[in-house]
């Protein structure tokens, strides 16, 4: 048995040697293949890296850094960014450096599939440098770097983005391509913003701004007015919580706007505002101690002559006998004229100047209108008394009503948070004027021309104003409808001015009465009471709860 085992071992030995030989040879070949593969792989990596490097180097050599001057961010009062500086990239092409135009067009179509390539093709076969896209995303920026085209030029620059687009357009304003402010806050605070250290905080509230803008846009759909403005201001410190003018524009588009319809109506627009001036006339009489709310004017005429023209009541059915309070509640033109005559030219002029109505307002942006000057004659005294032949801006109207209702303290409207927080209050009207005028303004809403704004729980007071628009020195049938409101009237905190320019009657709009059951279809009269007052009521419905909980 032992011998057989030895024989078997001897017999199988050659096979073992042969197997070992082939196995060894196979391992050698496998090692060679692995070595060759690694060499090829390294070569491919090096080659690819070289291609990428050369491509990026080509683009890098054509990458320019321009306008790297930083600007401080701008936020609204609660810290939300409304203007922010970011590093962006623009891409353009120099046609003179393009070697293969067809090949480049194919590459660009892949990178920019949404572009108009008929236009790009024309420019590529031209000679002038042109931009393909601006404010590139990081992904698109990387794609362009890999194109490896000497003709492509990338520009990196610090620019402004405006997250809310149109919402704050008239306040914030714009910058030019060199990062200089050219309008609005961007211009007025250009030096401070370029300093770049601290953000600039505005008094505006984004939520309130959104609501008021939406309602002004809604008004345009209802009354087909060409434009409008809204201002919400704290009557005690002058901080403006919302300032809106429509139409507005997208700040991110950087467009030159030449259409005058896009002016900032809230600050730049200068208008005759009509009967909202009657509050000033009566407040002046109260301030000088010449009248009291219960004083009666008996047997008032229905018409007066003034400079060859006739002054008449807008409502022929007004009683002949009216108290001072009734004159404002029912908006009597004749009664206001009579009070103006008691006050006299000098005192009424002095009063209007004191509350900042007649001269240009000092404000945080340069887009501010200048009221028209005029000579104070006997006829002018009559017309000014009821708001005819005298102009001002909506922002000055808000200032005036703030002073009338806040206890007689001077107020400086501002867009900058805590700008006047350390300034001592200065009383410029007698203390009792506000107590008296606030009660009357409340009755205008409960029993007079502004009942559609009587929002339950907010004690809204105010005065309506309907005025004819002057074009080329001639009064037209077009209307400026304004409502200046304050609330709550028992202890006023806010003034809200709503102006609608060139409103039209609406046949289908449904009014829901606030002081009685029922509704009414269609706009019966093109007056503030049926237009601006209605929009004011809708605004207070929405902003009232926010103001009550937030402030």
Short mmCIF file of C-alpha atoms in Angstrom, two decimals, residues 280-506:
data_model
loop_
_atom_site.label_atom_id
_atom_site.label_comp_id
_atom_site.label_asym_id
_atom_site.label_seq_id
_atom_site.Cartn_x
_atom_site.Cartn_y
_atom_site.Cartn_z
CA UNK A 280 -57.18 122.56 8.00
CA UNK A 281 -59.49 125.56 7.70
CA UNK A 282 -61.62 124.50 10.68
CA UNK A 283 -58.52 123.49 12.71
CA UNK A 284 -57.05 126.95 12.04
CA UNK A 285 -60.24 128.60 13.31
CA UNK A 286 -60.18 126.40 16.43
CA UNK A 287 -56.47 127.06 17.00
CA UNK A 288 -56.91 130.83 16.87
CA UNK A 289 -59.98 130.64 19.13
CA UNK A 290 -62.19 132.17 16.45
CA UNK A 291 -64.75 129.36 16.28
CA UNK A 292 -65.96 126.36 18.25
CA UNK A 293 -67.55 123.12 16.94
CA UNK A 294 -71.04 124.15 18.05
CA UNK A 295 -71.02 127.64 16.51
CA UNK A 296 -73.87 128.04 14.01
CA UNK A 297 -73.79 129.62 10.56
CA UNK A 298 -77.32 130.63 9.67
CA UNK A 299 -79.00 131.11 6.33
CA UNK A 300 -75.98 130.05 4.25
CA UNK A 301 -76.17 130.88 0.55
CA UNK A 302 -76.13 128.12 -2.03
CA UNK A 303 -73.78 130.08 -4.30
CA UNK A 304 -71.04 132.72 -4.04
CA UNK A 305 -69.26 134.72 -6.72
CA UNK A 306 -65.47 134.65 -6.80
CA UNK A 307 -63.34 136.24 -9.53
CA UNK A 308 -66.05 135.91 -12.14
CA UNK A 309 -66.73 132.28 -11.18
CA UNK A 310 -69.33 130.65 -8.98
CA UNK A 311 -68.68 128.69 -5.80
CA UNK A 312 -71.54 126.31 -5.03
CA UNK A 313 -72.37 123.39 -2.76
CA UNK A 314 -71.74 119.95 -4.16
CA UNK A 315 -75.05 118.94 -2.54
CA UNK A 316 -77.95 121.32 -3.17
CA UNK A 317 -79.93 119.66 -0.39
CA UNK A 318 -77.64 120.75 2.44
CA UNK A 319 -79.48 122.69 5.19
CA UNK A 320 -79.11 126.45 5.24
CA UNK A 321 -78.19 126.43 8.90
CA UNK A 322 -75.02 124.47 9.75
CA UNK A 323 -72.77 124.24 12.80
CA UNK A 324 -68.97 124.22 12.39
CA UNK A 325 -69.10 120.48 12.98
CA UNK A 326 -71.81 120.04 10.33
CA UNK A 327 -69.78 122.04 7.81
CA UNK A 328 -67.00 119.46 7.98
CA UNK A 329 -69.19 116.37 8.40
CA UNK A 330 -71.30 117.26 5.35
CA UNK A 331 -68.43 118.95 3.47
CA UNK A 332 -70.02 122.35 2.91
CA UNK A 333 -68.07 124.57 0.50
CA UNK A 334 -69.96 127.73 1.42
CA UNK A 335 -69.60 127.08 5.14
CA UNK A 336 -65.83 126.56 4.76
CA UNK A 337 -65.56 129.84 2.85
CA UNK A 338 -67.36 131.66 5.67
CA UNK A 339 -64.94 130.20 8.24
CA UNK A 340 -61.98 131.13 6.03
CA UNK A 341 -63.18 134.72 5.86
CA UNK A 342 -63.36 134.86 9.67
CA UNK A 343 -59.76 133.58 9.90
CA UNK A 344 -58.43 135.92 7.21
CA UNK A 345 -55.64 135.60 4.65
CA UNK A 346 -52.66 136.17 6.90
CA UNK A 347 -53.67 133.78 9.67
CA UNK A 348 -54.78 130.98 7.33
CA UNK A 349 -51.55 131.28 5.34
CA UNK A 350 -49.51 131.23 8.55
CA UNK A 351 -51.37 128.16 9.80
CA UNK A 352 -50.88 126.17 6.56
CA UNK A 353 -47.19 127.02 6.55
CA UNK A 354 -46.85 125.97 10.18
CA UNK A 355 -48.19 122.48 9.50
CA UNK A 356 -46.00 122.13 6.41
CA UNK A 357 -48.57 122.16 3.63
CA UNK A 358 -47.43 125.02 1.38
CA UNK A 359 -43.62 124.65 1.16
CA UNK A 360 -41.49 121.79 -0.14
CA UNK A 361 -40.98 119.05 2.42
CA UNK A 362 -37.51 117.98 3.56
CA UNK A 363 -37.55 114.22 3.14
CA UNK A 364 -35.36 111.12 2.92
CA UNK A 365 -35.60 110.79 -0.86
CA UNK A 366 -35.11 113.46 -3.52
CA UNK A 367 -38.33 112.63 -5.37
CA UNK A 368 -40.39 115.22 -3.55
CA UNK A 369 -42.85 117.62 -5.13
CA UNK A 370 -43.07 121.36 -4.56
CA UNK A 371 -46.52 122.89 -4.00
CA UNK A 372 -47.39 125.67 -6.44
CA UNK A 373 -47.04 129.20 -5.10
CA UNK A 374 -49.82 131.77 -5.45
CA UNK A 375 -50.86 135.24 -4.34
CA UNK A 376 -53.24 135.50 -1.40
CA UNK A 377 -56.10 137.66 -2.57
CA UNK A 378 -59.72 137.79 -1.42
CA UNK A 379 -60.92 135.26 -3.98
CA UNK A 380 -57.96 132.95 -3.30
CA UNK A 381 -58.81 132.99 0.40
CA UNK A 382 -62.29 131.72 -0.45
CA UNK A 383 -61.12 128.89 -2.69
CA UNK A 384 -58.26 127.78 -0.43
CA UNK A 385 -60.74 127.51 2.45
CA UNK A 386 -62.43 124.55 0.77
CA UNK A 387 -59.35 123.11 -1.01
CA UNK A 388 -59.66 124.63 -4.48
CA UNK A 389 -56.75 126.43 -6.18
CA UNK A 390 -54.18 125.19 -3.66
CA UNK A 391 -51.82 122.25 -4.12
CA UNK A 392 -49.69 119.96 -2.00
CA UNK A 393 -48.35 116.39 -2.01
CA UNK A 394 -49.94 113.30 -0.39
CA UNK A 395 -46.98 112.97 2.01
CA UNK A 396 -47.58 116.55 3.20
CA UNK A 397 -51.27 115.84 3.56
CA UNK A 398 -50.37 112.92 5.86
CA UNK A 399 -48.06 115.19 7.86
CA UNK A 400 -50.79 117.83 8.21
CA UNK A 401 -53.39 115.35 9.44
CA UNK A 402 -50.87 113.86 11.87
CA UNK A 403 -50.32 117.27 13.47
CA UNK A 404 -54.05 118.00 13.60
CA UNK A 405 -54.80 114.76 15.42
CA UNK A 406 -51.74 113.94 17.61
CA UNK A 407 -52.16 116.75 20.12
CA UNK A 408 -50.71 119.46 17.89
CA UNK A 409 -47.11 118.22 17.87
CA UNK A 410 -44.88 118.80 14.87
CA UNK A 411 -44.03 115.63 12.94
CA UNK A 412 -41.28 114.95 10.43
CA UNK A 413 -42.17 112.05 8.11
CA UNK A 414 -39.28 109.62 7.73
CA UNK A 415 -38.34 106.33 6.09
CA UNK A 416 -35.31 105.76 8.36
CA UNK A 417 -35.81 103.73 11.52
CA UNK A 418 -35.29 105.70 14.74
CA UNK A 419 -34.06 108.78 12.84
CA UNK A 420 -35.87 111.20 15.16
CA UNK A 421 -36.21 108.95 18.22
CA UNK A 422 -34.12 111.23 20.43
CA UNK A 423 -35.71 114.50 19.38
CA UNK A 424 -37.98 116.26 21.84
CA UNK A 425 -41.56 116.82 20.73
CA UNK A 426 -42.55 120.36 19.85
CA UNK A 427 -46.17 121.43 20.13
CA UNK A 428 -47.17 123.88 17.40
CA UNK A 429 -50.97 123.87 17.84
CA UNK A 430 -53.13 124.39 20.89
CA UNK A 431 -53.76 121.20 22.84
CA UNK A 432 -57.53 121.23 22.50
CA UNK A 433 -57.52 121.42 18.71
CA UNK A 434 -56.90 117.67 18.34
CA UNK A 435 -59.61 116.72 20.84
CA UNK A 436 -62.14 118.80 18.94
CA UNK A 437 -61.09 117.89 15.41
CA UNK A 438 -60.84 114.15 16.14
CA UNK A 439 -64.48 114.01 17.25
CA UNK A 440 -65.58 115.75 14.07
CA UNK A 441 -63.45 113.50 11.83
CA UNK A 442 -65.03 110.48 13.48
CA UNK A 443 -68.51 111.83 12.64
CA UNK A 444 -67.47 112.25 8.98
CA UNK A 445 -67.10 108.45 8.94
CA UNK A 446 -70.18 107.57 10.99
CA UNK A 447 -72.62 110.15 9.56
CA UNK A 448 -70.94 111.94 6.68
CA UNK A 449 -69.21 111.26 3.36
CA UNK A 450 -66.95 108.37 4.48
CA UNK A 451 -69.27 105.72 5.92
CA UNK A 452 -67.79 102.98 3.71
CA UNK A 453 -64.60 103.15 5.81
CA UNK A 454 -66.31 102.61 9.17
CA UNK A 455 -64.50 99.36 9.99
CA UNK A 456 -65.87 97.92 13.21
CA UNK A 457 -63.51 98.12 16.16
CA UNK A 458 -61.05 100.69 14.75
CA UNK A 459 -62.84 104.03 15.28
CA UNK A 460 -61.82 105.39 11.91
CA UNK A 461 -62.06 109.14 11.42
CA UNK A 462 -61.16 111.15 8.34
CA UNK A 463 -62.09 113.53 5.57
CA UNK A 464 -62.82 113.01 1.88
CA UNK A 465 -61.60 115.16 -0.99
CA UNK A 466 -62.77 115.19 -4.60
CA UNK A 467 -60.98 117.55 -6.98
CA UNK A 468 -60.86 118.21 -10.70
CA UNK A 469 -57.60 117.45 -12.50
CA UNK A 470 -55.94 120.44 -14.13
CA UNK A 471 -54.42 119.85 -17.57
CA UNK A 472 -52.61 122.65 -19.40
CA UNK A 473 -54.06 125.17 -16.97
CA UNK A 474 -57.65 124.07 -17.54
CA UNK A 475 -59.92 122.17 -15.14
CA UNK A 476 -61.17 118.92 -16.66
CA UNK A 477 -63.89 116.46 -15.71
CA UNK A 478 -61.24 113.98 -14.53
CA UNK A 479 -61.07 113.48 -10.78
CA UNK A 480 -58.48 113.14 -8.02
CA UNK A 481 -60.20 111.28 -5.20
CA UNK A 482 -58.51 111.33 -1.79
CA UNK A 483 -59.32 110.12 1.69
CA UNK A 484 -57.19 111.12 4.69
CA UNK A 485 -58.05 108.88 7.62
CA UNK A 486 -56.85 108.55 11.21
CA UNK A 487 -57.48 105.72 13.65
CA UNK A 488 -58.43 105.03 16.35
CA UNK A 489 -59.99 108.50 16.60
CA UNK A 490 -60.29 108.39 20.40
CA UNK A 491 -56.50 108.03 20.66
CA UNK A 492 -55.05 108.32 17.15
CA UNK A 493 -51.93 106.36 16.28
CA UNK A 494 -51.95 106.16 12.48
CA UNK A 495 -52.79 108.31 9.51
CA UNK A 496 -53.63 106.58 6.23
CA UNK A 497 -53.86 108.62 3.03
CA UNK A 498 -55.27 106.96 -0.10
CA UNK A 499 -55.27 108.84 -3.42
CA UNK A 500 -56.74 107.57 -6.69
CA UNK A 501 -56.07 109.53 -9.88
CA UNK A 502 -58.57 109.73 -12.74
CA UNK A 503 -61.11 107.20 -11.47
CA UNK A 504 -64.07 106.02 -13.55
CA UNK A 505 -67.48 104.75 -12.55
CA UNK A 506 -67.81 100.99 -12.13
#
